[in-house]
mmCIF file of C-alpha atoms in Angstrom:
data_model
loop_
_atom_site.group_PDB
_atom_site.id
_atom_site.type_symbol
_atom_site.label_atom_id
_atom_site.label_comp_id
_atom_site.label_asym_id
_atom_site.label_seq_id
_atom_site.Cartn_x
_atom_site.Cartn_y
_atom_site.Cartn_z
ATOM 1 C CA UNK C 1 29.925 -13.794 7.064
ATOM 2 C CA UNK C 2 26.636 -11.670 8.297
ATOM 3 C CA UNK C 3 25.206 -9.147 5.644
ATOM 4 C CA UNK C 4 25.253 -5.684 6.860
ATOM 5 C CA UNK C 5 21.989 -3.890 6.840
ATOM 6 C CA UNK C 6 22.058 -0.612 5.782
ATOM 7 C CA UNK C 7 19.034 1.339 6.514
ATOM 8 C CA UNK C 8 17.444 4.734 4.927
ATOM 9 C CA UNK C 9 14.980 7.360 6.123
ATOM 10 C CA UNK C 10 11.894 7.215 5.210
ATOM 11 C CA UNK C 11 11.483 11.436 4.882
ATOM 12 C CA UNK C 12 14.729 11.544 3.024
ATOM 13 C CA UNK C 13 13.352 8.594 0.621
ATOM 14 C CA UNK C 14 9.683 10.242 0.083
ATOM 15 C CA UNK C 15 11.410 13.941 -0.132
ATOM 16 C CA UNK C 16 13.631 12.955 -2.501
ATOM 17 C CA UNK C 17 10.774 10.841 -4.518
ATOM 18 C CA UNK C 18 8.903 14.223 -4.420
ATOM 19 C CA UNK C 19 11.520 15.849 -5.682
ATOM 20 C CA UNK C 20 12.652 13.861 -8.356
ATOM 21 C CA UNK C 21 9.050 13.574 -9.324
ATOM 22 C CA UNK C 22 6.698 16.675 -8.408
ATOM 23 C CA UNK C 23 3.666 16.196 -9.839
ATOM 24 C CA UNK C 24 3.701 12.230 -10.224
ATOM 25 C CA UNK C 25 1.415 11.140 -7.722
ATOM 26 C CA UNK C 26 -1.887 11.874 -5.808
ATOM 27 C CA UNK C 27 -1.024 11.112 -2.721
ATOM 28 C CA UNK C 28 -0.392 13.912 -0.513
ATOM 29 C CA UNK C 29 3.069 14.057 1.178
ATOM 30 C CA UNK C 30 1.189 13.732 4.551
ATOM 31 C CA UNK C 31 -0.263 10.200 3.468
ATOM 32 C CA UNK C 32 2.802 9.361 1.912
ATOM 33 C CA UNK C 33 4.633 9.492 5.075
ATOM 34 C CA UNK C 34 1.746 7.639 6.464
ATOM 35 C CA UNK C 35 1.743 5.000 4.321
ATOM 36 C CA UNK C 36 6.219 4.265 4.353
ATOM 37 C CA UNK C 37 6.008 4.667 8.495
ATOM 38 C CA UNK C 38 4.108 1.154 8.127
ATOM 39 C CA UNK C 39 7.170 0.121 6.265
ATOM 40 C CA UNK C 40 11.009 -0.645 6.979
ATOM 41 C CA UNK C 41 13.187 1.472 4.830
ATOM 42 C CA UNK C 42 16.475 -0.665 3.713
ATOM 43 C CA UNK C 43 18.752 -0.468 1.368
ATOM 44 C CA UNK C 44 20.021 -3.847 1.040
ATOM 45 C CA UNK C 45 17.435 -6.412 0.578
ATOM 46 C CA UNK C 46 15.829 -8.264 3.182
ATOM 47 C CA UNK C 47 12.983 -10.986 3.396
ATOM 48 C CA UNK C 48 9.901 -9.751 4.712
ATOM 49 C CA UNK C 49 7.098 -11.451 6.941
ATOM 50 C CA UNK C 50 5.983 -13.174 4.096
ATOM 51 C CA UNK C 51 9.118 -14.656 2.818
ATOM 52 C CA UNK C 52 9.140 -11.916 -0.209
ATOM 53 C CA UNK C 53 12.239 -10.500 -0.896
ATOM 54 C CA UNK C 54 12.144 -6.832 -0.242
ATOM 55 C CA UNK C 55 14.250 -3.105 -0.410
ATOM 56 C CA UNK C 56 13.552 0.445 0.022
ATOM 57 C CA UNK C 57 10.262 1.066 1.590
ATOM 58 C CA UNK C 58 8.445 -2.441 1.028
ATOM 59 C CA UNK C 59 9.095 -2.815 -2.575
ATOM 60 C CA UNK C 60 9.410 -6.103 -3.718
ATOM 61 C CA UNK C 61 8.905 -6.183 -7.742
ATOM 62 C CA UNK C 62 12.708 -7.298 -9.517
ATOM 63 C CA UNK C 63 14.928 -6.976 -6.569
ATOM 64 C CA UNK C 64 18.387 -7.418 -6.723
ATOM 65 C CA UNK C 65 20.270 -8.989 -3.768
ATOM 66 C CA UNK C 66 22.806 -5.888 -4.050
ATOM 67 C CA UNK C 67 22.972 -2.487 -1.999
ATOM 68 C CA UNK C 68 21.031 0.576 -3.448
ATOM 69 C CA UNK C 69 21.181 4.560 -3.699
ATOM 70 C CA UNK C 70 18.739 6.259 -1.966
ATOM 71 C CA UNK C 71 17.824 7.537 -5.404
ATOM 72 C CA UNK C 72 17.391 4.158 -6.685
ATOM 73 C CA UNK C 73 15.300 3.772 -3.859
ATOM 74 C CA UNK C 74 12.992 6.833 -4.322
ATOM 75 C CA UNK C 75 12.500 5.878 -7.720
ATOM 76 C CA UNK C 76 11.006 2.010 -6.732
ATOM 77 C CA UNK C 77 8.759 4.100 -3.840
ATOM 78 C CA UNK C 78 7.573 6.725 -6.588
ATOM 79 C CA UNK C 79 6.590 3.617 -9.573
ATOM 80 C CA UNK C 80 5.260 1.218 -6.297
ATOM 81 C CA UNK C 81 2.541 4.379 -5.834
ATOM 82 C CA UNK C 82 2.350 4.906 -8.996
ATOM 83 C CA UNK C 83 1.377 1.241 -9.447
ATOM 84 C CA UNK C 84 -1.134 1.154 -6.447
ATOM 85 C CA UNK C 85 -2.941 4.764 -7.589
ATOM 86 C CA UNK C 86 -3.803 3.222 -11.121
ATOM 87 C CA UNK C 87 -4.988 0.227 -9.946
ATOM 88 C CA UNK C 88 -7.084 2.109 -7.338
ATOM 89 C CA UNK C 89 -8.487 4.595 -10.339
ATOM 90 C CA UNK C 90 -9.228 1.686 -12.642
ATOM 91 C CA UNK C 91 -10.687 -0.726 -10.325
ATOM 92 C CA UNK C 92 -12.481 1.019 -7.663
ATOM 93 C CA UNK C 93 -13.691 4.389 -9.042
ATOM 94 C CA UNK C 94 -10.454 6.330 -7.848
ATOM 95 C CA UNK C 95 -10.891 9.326 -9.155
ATOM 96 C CA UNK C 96 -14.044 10.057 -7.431
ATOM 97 C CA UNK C 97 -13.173 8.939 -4.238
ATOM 98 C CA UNK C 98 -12.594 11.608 -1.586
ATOM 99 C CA UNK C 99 -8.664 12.194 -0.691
ATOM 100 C CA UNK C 100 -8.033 10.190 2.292
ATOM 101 C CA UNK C 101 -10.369 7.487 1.249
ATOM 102 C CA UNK C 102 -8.109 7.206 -2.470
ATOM 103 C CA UNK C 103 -4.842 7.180 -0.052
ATOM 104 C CA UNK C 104 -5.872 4.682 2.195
ATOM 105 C CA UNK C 105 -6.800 2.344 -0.801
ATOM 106 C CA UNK C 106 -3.740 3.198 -1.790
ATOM 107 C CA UNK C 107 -1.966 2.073 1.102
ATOM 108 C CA UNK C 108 -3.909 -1.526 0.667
ATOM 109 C CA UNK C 109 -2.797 -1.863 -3.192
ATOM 110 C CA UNK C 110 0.448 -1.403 -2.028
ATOM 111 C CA UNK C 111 0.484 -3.246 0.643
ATOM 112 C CA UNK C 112 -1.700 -6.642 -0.473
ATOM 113 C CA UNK C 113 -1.449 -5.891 -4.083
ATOM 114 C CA UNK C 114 -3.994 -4.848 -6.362
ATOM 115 C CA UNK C 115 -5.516 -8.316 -7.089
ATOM 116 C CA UNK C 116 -5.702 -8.788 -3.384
ATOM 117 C CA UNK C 117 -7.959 -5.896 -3.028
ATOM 118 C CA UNK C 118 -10.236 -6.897 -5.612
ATOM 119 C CA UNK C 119 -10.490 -10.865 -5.153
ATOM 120 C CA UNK C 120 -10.538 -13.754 -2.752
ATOM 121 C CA UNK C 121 -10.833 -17.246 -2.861
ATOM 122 C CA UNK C 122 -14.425 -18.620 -1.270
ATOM 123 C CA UNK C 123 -14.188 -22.133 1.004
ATOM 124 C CA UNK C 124 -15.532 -23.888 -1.962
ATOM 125 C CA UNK C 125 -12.407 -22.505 -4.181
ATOM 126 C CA UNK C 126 -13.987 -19.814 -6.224
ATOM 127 C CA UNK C 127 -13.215 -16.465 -7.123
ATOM 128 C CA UNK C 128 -15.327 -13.833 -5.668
ATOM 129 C CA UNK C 129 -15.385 -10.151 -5.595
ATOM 130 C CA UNK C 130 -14.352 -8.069 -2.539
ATOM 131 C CA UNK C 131 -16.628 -6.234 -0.721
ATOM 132 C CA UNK C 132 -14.332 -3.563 -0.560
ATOM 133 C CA UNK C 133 -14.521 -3.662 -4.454
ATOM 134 C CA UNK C 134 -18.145 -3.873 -4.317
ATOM 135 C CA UNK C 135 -18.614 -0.406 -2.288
ATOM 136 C CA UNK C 136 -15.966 1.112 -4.235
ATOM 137 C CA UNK C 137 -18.265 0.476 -7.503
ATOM 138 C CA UNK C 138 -21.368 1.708 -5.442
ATOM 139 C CA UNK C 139 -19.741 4.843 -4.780
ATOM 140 C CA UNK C 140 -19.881 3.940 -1.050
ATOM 141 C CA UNK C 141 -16.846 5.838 0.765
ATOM 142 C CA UNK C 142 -17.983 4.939 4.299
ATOM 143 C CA UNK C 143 -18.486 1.071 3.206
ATOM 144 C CA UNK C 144 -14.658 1.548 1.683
ATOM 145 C CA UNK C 145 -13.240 2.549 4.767
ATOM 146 C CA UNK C 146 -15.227 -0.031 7.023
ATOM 147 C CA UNK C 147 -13.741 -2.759 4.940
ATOM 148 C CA UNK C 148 -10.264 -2.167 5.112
ATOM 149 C CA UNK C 149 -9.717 -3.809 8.265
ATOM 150 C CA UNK C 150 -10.313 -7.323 5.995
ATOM 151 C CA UNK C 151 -7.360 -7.056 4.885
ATOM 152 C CA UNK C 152 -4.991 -8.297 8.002
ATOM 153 C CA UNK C 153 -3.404 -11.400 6.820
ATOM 154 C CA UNK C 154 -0.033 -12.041 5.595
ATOM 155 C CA UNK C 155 1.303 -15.495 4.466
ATOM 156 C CA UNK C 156 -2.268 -16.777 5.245
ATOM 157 C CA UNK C 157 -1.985 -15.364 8.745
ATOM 158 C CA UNK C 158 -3.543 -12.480 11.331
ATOM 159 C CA UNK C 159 -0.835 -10.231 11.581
ATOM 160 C CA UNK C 160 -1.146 -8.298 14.593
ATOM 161 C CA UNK C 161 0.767 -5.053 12.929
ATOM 162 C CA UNK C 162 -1.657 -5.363 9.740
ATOM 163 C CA UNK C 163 -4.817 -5.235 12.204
ATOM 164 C CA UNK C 164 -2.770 -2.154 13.450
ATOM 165 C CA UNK C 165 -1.932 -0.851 9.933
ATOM 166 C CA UNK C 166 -5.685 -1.063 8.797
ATOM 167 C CA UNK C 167 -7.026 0.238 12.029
ATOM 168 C CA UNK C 168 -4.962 3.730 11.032
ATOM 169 C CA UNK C 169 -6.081 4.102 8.044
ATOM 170 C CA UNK C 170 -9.409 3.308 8.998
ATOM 171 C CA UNK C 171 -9.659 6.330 10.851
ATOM 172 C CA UNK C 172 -7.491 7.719 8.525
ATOM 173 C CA UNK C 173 -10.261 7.184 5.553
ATOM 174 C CA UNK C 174 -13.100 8.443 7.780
ATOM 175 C CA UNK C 175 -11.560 12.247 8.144
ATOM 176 C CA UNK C 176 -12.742 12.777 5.251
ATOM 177 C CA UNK C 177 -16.310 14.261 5.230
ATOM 178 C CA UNK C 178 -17.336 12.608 2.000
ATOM 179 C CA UNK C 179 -16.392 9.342 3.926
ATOM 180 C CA UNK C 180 -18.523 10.256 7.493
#
């Protein structure tokens, strides 16, 4: 028997997170729209490019291979950003960072994970800093936006719509004039 997909919108999904949550999050509703337009918006769970089981708009923490509400699913968007704005105010000066710069880090902790953004693995095995961390702590916006575009892999692979994903908010961080 073939599982039926049932789909959402992604306005109705960040509306209703907005709604259910008004003063929650950062992120403007303009970059929030942004950001889920990269995603698929489901409300059954599917497997995504990387083999991680997924629903709503690219959430993957505790899913349940059962069919949820659009509320259910506004609540997992709202905590995902949630998630990704902390990790982008405690580990790369997010609070100072001019708007579209904070949202397009935002974007990357939700989309490779806050560890992801802050570490990678040298040929020789260790752990070193990003250098997207390492402006970030410098206070450099521009060197912040021209790093996101390191980030393009999924499953240990180029992914052509990743390249595309952190192209747009490339340009995306440097409209902000703090950022030029």
């Amino acid at each position: 028997m073939k599982t039926v997909i049932k789909r959402c919108s992604i306005a109705v999904i960040v509306a209703l997170g907005l709604s259910m949550s008004p003063d929650a999050l950062r992120t403007s509703l303009e970059a929030q729209q942004k950001i889920a337009s990269w995603e698929d918006c489901r409300n059954t769970p599917y497997y995504c490019t990387a083999g991680v089981l997924t629903v709503g708009i690219g959430s993957t923490g505790g899913v349940e291979k059962r069919e949820y509400s659009n509320a259910e699913v506004a609540r997992r968007w709202v905590s995902d950003m949630q998630h990704s704005e902390r990790c982008v105010n405690q580990n790369f000066n997010g609070e100072a960072m001019p708007q579209k710069v904070f949202e397009s880090m935002v974007d990357g902790g939700l989309n490779v994970g806050c560890t992801g953004l802050m570490w990678f693995t040298d040929k020789q095995g260790r752990k070193q800093r990003t250098t997207i961390w390492k402006n970030a702590q410098a206070h450099n916006w521009g060197g912040v936006c021209d790093r996101l575009t390191d980030f393009v892999n999924s499953a240990g692979k180029r992914s052509q719509g990743l390249v595309n994903r952190r192209t747009d908010f490339q340009a995306w961080c440097r409209m902000d004039a703090g950022a030029q």
